[in-house]
PDB file of C-alpha atoms and ligand atoms in Angstrom:
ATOM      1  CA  UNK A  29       0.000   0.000   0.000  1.00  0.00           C
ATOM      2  CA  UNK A  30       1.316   2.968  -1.019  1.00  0.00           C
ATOM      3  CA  UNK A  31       0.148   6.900  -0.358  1.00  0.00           C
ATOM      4  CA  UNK A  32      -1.132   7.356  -3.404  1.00  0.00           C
ATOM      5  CA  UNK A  33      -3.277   4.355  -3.619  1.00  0.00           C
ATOM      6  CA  UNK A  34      -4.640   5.664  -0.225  1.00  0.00           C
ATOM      7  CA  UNK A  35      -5.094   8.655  -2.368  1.00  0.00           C
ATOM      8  CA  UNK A  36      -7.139   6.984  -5.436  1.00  0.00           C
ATOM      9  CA  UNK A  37      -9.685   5.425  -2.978  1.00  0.00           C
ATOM     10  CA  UNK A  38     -13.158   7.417  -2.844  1.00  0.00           C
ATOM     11  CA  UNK A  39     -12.761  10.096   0.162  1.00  0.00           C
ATOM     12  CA  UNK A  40     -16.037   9.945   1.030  1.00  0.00           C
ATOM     13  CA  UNK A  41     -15.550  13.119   3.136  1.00  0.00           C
ATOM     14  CA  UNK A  42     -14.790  15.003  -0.426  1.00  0.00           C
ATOM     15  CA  UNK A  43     -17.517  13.088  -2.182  1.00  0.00           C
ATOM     16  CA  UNK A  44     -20.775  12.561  -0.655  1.00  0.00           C
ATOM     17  CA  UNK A  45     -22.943  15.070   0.952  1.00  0.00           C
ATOM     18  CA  UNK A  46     -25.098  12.991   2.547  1.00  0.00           C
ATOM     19  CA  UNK A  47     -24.958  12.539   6.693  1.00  0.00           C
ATOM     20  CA  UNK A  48     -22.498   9.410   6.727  1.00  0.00           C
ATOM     21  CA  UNK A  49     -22.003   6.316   9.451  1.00  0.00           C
ATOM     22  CA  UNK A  50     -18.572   5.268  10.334  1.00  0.00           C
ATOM     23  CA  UNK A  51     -18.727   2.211  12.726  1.00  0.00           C
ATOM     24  CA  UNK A  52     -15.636   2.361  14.647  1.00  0.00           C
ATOM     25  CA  UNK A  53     -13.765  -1.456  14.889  1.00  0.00           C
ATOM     26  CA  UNK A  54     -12.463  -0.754  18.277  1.00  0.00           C
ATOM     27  CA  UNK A  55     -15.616  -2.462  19.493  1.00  0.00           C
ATOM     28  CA  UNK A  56     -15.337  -5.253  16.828  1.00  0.00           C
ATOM     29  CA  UNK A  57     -14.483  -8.934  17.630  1.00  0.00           C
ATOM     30  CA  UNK A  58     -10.391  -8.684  17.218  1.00  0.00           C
ATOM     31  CA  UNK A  59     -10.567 -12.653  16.844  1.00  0.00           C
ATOM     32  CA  UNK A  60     -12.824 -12.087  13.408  1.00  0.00           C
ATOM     33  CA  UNK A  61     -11.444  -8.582  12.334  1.00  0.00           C
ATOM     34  CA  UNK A  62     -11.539  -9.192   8.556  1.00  0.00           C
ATOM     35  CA  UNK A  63     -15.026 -10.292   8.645  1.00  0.00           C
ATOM     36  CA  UNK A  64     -16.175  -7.572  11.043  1.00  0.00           C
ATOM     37  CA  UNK A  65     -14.413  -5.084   8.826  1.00  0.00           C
ATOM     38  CA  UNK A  66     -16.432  -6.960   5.956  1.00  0.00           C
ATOM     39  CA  UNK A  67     -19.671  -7.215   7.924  1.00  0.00           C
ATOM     40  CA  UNK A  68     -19.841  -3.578   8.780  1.00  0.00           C
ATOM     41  CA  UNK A  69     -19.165  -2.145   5.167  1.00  0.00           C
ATOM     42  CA  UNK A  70     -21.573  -4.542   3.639  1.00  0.00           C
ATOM     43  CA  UNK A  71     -24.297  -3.512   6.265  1.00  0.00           C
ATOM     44  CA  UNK A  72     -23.884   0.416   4.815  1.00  0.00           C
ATOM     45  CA  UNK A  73     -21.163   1.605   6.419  1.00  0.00           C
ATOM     46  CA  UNK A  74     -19.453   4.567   4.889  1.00  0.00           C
ATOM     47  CA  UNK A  75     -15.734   4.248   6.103  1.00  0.00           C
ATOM     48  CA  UNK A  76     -13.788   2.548   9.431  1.00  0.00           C
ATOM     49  CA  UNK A  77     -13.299   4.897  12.540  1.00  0.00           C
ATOM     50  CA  UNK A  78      -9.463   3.181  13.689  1.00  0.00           C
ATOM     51  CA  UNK A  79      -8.977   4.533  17.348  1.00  0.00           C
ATOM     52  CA  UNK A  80      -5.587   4.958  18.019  1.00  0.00           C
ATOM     53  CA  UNK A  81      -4.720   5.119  21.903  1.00  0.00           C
ATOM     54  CA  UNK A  82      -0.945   5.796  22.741  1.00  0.00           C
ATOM     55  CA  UNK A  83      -1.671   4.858  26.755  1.00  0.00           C
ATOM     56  CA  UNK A  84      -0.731   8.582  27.724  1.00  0.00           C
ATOM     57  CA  UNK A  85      -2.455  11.237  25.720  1.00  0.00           C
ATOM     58  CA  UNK A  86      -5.687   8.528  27.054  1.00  0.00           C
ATOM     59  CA  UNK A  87      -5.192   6.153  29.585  1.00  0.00           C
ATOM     60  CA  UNK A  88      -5.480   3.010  27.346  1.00  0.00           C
ATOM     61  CA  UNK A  89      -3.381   1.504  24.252  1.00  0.00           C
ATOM     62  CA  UNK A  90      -5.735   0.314  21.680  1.00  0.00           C
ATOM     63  CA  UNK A  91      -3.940  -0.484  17.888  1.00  0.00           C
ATOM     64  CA  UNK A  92      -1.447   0.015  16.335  1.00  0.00           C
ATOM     65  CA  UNK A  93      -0.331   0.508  11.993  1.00  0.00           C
ATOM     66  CA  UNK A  94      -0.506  -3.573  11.804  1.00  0.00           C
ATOM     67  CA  UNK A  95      -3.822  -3.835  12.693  1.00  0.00           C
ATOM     68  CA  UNK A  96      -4.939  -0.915  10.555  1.00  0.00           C
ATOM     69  CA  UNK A  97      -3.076  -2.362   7.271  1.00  0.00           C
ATOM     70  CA  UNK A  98      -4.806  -5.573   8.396  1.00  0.00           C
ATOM     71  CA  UNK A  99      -8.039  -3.980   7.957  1.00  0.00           C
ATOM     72  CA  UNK A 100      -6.859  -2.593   4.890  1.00  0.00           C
ATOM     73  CA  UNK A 101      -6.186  -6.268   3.546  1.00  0.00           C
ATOM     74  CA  UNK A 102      -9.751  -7.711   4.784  1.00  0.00           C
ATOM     75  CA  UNK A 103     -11.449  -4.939   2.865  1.00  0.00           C
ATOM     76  CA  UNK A 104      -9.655  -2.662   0.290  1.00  0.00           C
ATOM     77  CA  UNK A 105     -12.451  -0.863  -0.553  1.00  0.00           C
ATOM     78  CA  UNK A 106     -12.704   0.560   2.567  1.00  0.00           C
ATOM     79  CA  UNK A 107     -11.924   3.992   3.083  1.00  0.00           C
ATOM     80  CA  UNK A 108     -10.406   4.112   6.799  1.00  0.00           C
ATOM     81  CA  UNK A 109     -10.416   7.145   9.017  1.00  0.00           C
ATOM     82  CA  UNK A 110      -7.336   7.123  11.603  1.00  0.00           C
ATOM     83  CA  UNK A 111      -7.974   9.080  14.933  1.00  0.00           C
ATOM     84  CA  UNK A 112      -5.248   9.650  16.909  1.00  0.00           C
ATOM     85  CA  UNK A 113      -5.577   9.758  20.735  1.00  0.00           C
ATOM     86  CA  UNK A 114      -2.020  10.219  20.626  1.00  0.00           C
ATOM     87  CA  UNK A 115       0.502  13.184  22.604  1.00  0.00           C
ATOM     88  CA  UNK A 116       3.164  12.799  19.464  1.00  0.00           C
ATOM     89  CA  UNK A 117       0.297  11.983  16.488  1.00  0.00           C
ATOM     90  CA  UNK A 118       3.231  13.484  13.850  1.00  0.00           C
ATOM     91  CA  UNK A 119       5.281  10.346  14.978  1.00  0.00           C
ATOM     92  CA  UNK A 120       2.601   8.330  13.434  1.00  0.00           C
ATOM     93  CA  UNK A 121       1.129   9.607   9.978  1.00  0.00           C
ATOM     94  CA  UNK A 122       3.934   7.852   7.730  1.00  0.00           C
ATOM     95  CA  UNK A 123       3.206   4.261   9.171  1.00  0.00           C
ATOM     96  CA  UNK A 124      -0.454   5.185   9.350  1.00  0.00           C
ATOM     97  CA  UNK A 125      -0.422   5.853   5.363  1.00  0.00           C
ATOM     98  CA  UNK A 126       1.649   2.689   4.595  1.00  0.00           C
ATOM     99  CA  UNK A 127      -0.988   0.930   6.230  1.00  0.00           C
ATOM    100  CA  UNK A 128      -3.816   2.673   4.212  1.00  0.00           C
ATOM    101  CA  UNK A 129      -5.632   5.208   5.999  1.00  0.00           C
ATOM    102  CA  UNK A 130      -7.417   7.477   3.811  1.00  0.00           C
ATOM    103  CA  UNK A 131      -8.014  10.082   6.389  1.00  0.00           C
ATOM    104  CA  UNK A 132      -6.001  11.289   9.533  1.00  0.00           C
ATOM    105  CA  UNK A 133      -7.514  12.935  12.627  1.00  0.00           C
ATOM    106  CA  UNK A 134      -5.706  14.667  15.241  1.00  0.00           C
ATOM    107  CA  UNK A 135      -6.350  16.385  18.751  1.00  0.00           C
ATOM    108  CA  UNK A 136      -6.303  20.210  19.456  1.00  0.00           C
ATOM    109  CA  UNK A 137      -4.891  19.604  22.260  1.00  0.00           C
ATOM    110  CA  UNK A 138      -2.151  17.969  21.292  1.00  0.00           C
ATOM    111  CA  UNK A 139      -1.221  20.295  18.389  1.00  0.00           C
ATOM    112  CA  UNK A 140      -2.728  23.561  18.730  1.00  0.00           C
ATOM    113  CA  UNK A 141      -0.684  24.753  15.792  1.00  0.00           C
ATOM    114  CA  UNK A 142      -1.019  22.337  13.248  1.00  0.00           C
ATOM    115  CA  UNK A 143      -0.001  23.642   9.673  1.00  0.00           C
ATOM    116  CA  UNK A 144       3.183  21.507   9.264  1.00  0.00           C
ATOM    117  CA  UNK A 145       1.673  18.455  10.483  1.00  0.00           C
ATOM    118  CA  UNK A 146      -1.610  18.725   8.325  1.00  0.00           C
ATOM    119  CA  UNK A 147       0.982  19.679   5.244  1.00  0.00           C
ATOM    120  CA  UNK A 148       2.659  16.272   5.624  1.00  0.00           C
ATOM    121  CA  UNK A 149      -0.754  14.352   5.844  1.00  0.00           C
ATOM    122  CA  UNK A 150      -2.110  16.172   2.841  1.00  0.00           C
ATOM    123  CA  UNK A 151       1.437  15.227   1.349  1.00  0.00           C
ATOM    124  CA  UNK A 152       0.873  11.639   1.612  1.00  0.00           C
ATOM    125  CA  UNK A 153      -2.148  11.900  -0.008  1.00  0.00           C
ATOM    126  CA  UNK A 154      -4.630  11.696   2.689  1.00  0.00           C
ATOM    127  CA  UNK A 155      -7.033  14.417   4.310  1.00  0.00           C
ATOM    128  CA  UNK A 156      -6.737  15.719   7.675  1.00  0.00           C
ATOM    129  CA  UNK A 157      -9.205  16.718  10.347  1.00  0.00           C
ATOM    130  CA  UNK A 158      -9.143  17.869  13.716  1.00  0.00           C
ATOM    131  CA  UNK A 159     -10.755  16.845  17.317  1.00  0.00           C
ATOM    132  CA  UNK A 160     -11.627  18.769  20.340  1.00  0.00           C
ATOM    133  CA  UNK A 161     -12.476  16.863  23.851  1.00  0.00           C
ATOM    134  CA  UNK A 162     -15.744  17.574  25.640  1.00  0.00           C
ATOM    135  CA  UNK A 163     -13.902  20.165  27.521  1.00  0.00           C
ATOM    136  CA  UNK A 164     -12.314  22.195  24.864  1.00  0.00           C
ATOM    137  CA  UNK A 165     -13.849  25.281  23.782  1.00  0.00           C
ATOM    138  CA  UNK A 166     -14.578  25.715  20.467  1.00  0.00           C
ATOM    139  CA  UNK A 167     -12.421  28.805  19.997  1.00  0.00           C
ATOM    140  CA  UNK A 168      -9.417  26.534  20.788  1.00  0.00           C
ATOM    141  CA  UNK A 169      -9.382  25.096  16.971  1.00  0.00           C
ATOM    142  CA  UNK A 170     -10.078  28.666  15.233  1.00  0.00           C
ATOM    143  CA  UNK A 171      -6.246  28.079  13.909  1.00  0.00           C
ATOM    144  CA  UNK A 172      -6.793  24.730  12.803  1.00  0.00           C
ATOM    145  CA  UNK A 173     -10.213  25.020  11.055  1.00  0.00           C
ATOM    146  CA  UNK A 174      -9.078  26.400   7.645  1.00  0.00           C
ATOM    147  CA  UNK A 175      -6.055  23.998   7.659  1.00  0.00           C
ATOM    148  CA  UNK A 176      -8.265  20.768   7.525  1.00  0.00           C
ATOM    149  CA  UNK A 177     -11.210  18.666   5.978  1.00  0.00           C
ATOM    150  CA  UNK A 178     -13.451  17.789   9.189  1.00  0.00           C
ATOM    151  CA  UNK A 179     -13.888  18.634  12.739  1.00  0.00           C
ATOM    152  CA  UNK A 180     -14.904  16.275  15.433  1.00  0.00           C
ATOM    153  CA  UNK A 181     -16.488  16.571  18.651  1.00  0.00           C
ATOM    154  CA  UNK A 182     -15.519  14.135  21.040  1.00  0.00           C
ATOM    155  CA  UNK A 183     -18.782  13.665  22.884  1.00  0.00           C
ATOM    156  CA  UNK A 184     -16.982  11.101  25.484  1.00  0.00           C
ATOM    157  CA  UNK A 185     -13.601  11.259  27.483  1.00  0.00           C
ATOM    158  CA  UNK A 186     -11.450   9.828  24.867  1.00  0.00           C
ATOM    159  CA  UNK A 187      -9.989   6.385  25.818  1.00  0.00           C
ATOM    160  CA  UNK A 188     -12.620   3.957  26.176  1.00  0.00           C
ATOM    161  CA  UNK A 189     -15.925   2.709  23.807  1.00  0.00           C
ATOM    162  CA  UNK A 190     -19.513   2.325  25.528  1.00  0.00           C
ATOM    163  CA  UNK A 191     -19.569   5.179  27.502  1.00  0.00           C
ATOM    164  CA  UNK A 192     -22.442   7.737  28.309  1.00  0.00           C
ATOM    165  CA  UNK A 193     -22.876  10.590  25.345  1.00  0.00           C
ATOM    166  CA  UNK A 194     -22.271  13.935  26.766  1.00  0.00           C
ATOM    167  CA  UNK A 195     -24.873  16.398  25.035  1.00  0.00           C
ATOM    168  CA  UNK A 196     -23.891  19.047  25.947  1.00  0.00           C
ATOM    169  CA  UNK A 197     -20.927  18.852  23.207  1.00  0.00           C
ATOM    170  CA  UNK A 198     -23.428  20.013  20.528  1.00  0.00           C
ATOM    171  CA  UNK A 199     -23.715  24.046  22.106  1.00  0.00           C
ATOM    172  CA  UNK A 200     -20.071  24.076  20.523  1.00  0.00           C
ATOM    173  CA  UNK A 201     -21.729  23.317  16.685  1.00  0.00           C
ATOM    174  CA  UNK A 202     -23.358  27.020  15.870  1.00  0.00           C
ATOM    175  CA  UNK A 203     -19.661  28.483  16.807  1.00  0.00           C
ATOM    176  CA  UNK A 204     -17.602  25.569  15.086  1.00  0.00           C
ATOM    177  CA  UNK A 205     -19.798  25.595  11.716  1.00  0.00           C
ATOM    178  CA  UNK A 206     -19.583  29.434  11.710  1.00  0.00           C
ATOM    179  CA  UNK A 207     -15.646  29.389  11.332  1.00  0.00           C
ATOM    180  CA  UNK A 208     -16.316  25.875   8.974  1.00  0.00           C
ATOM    181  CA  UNK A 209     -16.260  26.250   5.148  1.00  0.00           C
ATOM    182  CA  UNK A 210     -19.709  24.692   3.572  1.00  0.00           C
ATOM    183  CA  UNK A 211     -17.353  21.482   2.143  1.00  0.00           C
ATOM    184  CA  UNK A 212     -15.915  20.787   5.912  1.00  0.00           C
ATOM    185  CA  UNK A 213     -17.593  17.920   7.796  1.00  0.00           C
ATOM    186  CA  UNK A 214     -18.603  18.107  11.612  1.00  0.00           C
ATOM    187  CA  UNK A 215     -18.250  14.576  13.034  1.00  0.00           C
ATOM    188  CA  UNK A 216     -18.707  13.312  16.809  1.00  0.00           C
ATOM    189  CA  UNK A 217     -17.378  10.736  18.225  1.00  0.00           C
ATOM    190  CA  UNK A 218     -18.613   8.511  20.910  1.00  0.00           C
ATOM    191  CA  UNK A 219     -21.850   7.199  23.020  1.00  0.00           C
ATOM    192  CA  UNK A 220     -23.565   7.839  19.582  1.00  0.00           C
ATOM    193  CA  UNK A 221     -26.600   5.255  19.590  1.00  0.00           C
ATOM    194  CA  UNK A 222     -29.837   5.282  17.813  1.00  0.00           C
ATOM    195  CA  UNK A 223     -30.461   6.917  21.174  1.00  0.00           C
ATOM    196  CA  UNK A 224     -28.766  10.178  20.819  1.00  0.00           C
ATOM    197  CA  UNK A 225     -28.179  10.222  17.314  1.00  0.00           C
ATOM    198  CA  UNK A 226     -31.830  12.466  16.606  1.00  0.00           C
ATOM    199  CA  UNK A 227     -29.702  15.622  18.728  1.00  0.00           C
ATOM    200  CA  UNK A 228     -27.069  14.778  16.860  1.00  0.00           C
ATOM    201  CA  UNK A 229     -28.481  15.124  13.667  1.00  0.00           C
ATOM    202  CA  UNK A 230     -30.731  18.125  14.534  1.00  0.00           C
ATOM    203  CA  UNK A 231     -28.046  20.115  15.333  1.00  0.00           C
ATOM    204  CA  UNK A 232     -26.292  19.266  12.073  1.00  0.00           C
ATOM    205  CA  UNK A 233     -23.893  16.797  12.447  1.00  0.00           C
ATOM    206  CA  UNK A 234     -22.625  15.206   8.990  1.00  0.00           C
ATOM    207  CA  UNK A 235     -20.951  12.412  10.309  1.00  0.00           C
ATOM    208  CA  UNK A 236     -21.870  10.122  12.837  1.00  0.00           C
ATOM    209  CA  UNK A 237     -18.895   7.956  14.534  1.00  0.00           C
ATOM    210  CA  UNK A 238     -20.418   4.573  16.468  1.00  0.00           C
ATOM    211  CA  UNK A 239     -18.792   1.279  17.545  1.00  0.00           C
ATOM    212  CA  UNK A 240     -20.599  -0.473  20.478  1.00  0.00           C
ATOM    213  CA  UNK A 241     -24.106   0.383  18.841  1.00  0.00           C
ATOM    214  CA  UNK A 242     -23.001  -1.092  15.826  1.00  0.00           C
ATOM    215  CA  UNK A 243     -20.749  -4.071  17.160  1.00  0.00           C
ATOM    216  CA  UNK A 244     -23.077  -4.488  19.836  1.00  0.00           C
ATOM    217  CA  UNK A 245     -26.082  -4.999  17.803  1.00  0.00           C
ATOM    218  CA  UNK A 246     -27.294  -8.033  16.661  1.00  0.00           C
ATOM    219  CA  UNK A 247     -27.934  -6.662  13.252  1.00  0.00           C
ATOM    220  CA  UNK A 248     -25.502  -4.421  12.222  1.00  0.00           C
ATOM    221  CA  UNK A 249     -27.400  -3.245   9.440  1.00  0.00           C
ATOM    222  CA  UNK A 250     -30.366  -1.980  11.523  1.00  0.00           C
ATOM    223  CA  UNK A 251     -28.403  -0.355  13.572  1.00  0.00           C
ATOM    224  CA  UNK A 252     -26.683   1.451  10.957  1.00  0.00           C
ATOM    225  CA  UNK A 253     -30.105   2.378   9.893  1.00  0.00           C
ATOM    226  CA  UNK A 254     -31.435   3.526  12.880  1.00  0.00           C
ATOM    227  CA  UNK A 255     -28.122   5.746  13.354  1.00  0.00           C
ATOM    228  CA  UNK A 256     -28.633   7.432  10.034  1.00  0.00           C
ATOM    229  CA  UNK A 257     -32.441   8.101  10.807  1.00  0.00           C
TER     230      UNK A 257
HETATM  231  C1  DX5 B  26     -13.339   6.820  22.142  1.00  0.00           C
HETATM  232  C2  DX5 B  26     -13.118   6.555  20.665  1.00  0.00           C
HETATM  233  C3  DX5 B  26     -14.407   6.326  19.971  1.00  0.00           C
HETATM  234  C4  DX5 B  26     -15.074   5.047  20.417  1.00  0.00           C
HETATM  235  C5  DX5 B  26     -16.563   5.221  20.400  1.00  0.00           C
HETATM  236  O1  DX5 B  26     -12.142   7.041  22.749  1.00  0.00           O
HETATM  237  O2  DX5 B  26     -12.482   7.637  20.040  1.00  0.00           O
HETATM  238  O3  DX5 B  26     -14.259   6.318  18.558  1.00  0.00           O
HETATM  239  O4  DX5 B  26     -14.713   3.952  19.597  1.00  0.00           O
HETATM  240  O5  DX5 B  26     -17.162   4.152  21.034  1.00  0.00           O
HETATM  241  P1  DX5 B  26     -18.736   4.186  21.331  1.00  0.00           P
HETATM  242  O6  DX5 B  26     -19.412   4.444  20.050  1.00  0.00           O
HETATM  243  O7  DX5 B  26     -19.017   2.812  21.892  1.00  0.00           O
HETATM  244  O8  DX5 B  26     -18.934   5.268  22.348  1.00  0.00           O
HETATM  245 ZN1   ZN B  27     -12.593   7.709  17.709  1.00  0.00          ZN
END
């Protein structure tokens, strides 16, 4: 895999206007992750959220570029998104586009000032995207926002999947979507569930990020339904 086969594949961020589902694999069965991978594109998912915990920007370790490129291998086709819970995430966008990510997400907090890392993602041939944590203000991407393709709310304490959404993320979408372009997608990321994905779509959120309500459920397909509404 090469960057610019990573940058051939449909970026479905650049392509479809639609509100798109991204079941994230950390909640997949790592015994089976080909056919998860398989399962969850076939059941209308629109890319792979790959949730990349370095054990000290979050207090877990979660995978690493093998088990992305493995991904890659059980479905090609797939267009994978690589967030990056990570305090060094520049450390990590070469092996990360080796292993086929299409897309690479960082955190705000992490890199405030993010033009030279964003340059070498975009120079690999992938898009970029920043991501605040529930308790950063909006204001503290208004550097970043013209740099990348997508901004994500965290709507959980990064580290863990199946935790309680946090709605009161969404007050920071009026001020993040008036310093957005129209092409940039808002995302959020975690405890989204057929539950809580209505707010999230009423307040405008283009893509929707879920993993235990879509591993979880017996029917991945429904629930991928009942996510996009
Ligand atoms: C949380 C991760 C999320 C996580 C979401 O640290 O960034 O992507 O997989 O899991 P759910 O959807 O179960 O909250
Ligand atoms: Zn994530």
């Amino acid at each position: 895999m090469t960057a610019s086969v990573a940058a051939a594949r449909r970026n479905p961020y650049l392509t479809d206007r639609r509100l798109l589902v991204e079941p994230s694999i950390l909640s997949a069965d790592f015994t089976r992750l080909g056919e998860e991978c398989r399962a969850a594109m076939d059941a209308g998912g629109d890319a792979l959220h790959v949730d990349v915990m370095d054990g000290h920007f979050v207090p877990n370790l979660s995978m690493g570029p093998a088990l992305c490129e493995a991904a890659h291998r059980a479905v090609p086709g797939a267009f994978l998104d690589v967030h990056l819970m990570c305090t060094d995430p520049g450390k990590w966008v070469e092996p990360f586009a080796k292993a086929g990510a299409g897309h690479i997400q960082f955190h705000v907090e992490a890199v405030p000032r993010p033009a030279a890392l964003v340059e070498r993602i975009r120079a690999l041939g992938m898009t970029a995207g920043v991501v605040l944590n529930p308790d950063t203000p909006a204001s503290a991407c208004v550097d970043a926002i013209p740099l990348v393709d997508t901004v994500m709310l965290m709507s959980v304490h990064p580290g863990y999947s199946g935790q309680r959404f946090i709605e009161g993320v969404l007050r920071k979408v009026p001020e993040l979507r008036a310093a957005m372009r129209p092409g940039q997608r808002l995302m959020i990321d975690g405890g989204v569930s057929p539950e809580t994905a209505p707010a999230c779509r009423a307040a405008g959120i283009d893509v929707l990020m879920s993993a235990s309500a879509v591993f979880g459920a017996p029917d991945y397909a429904a629930a991928i339904a009942a996510l996009r509404g």
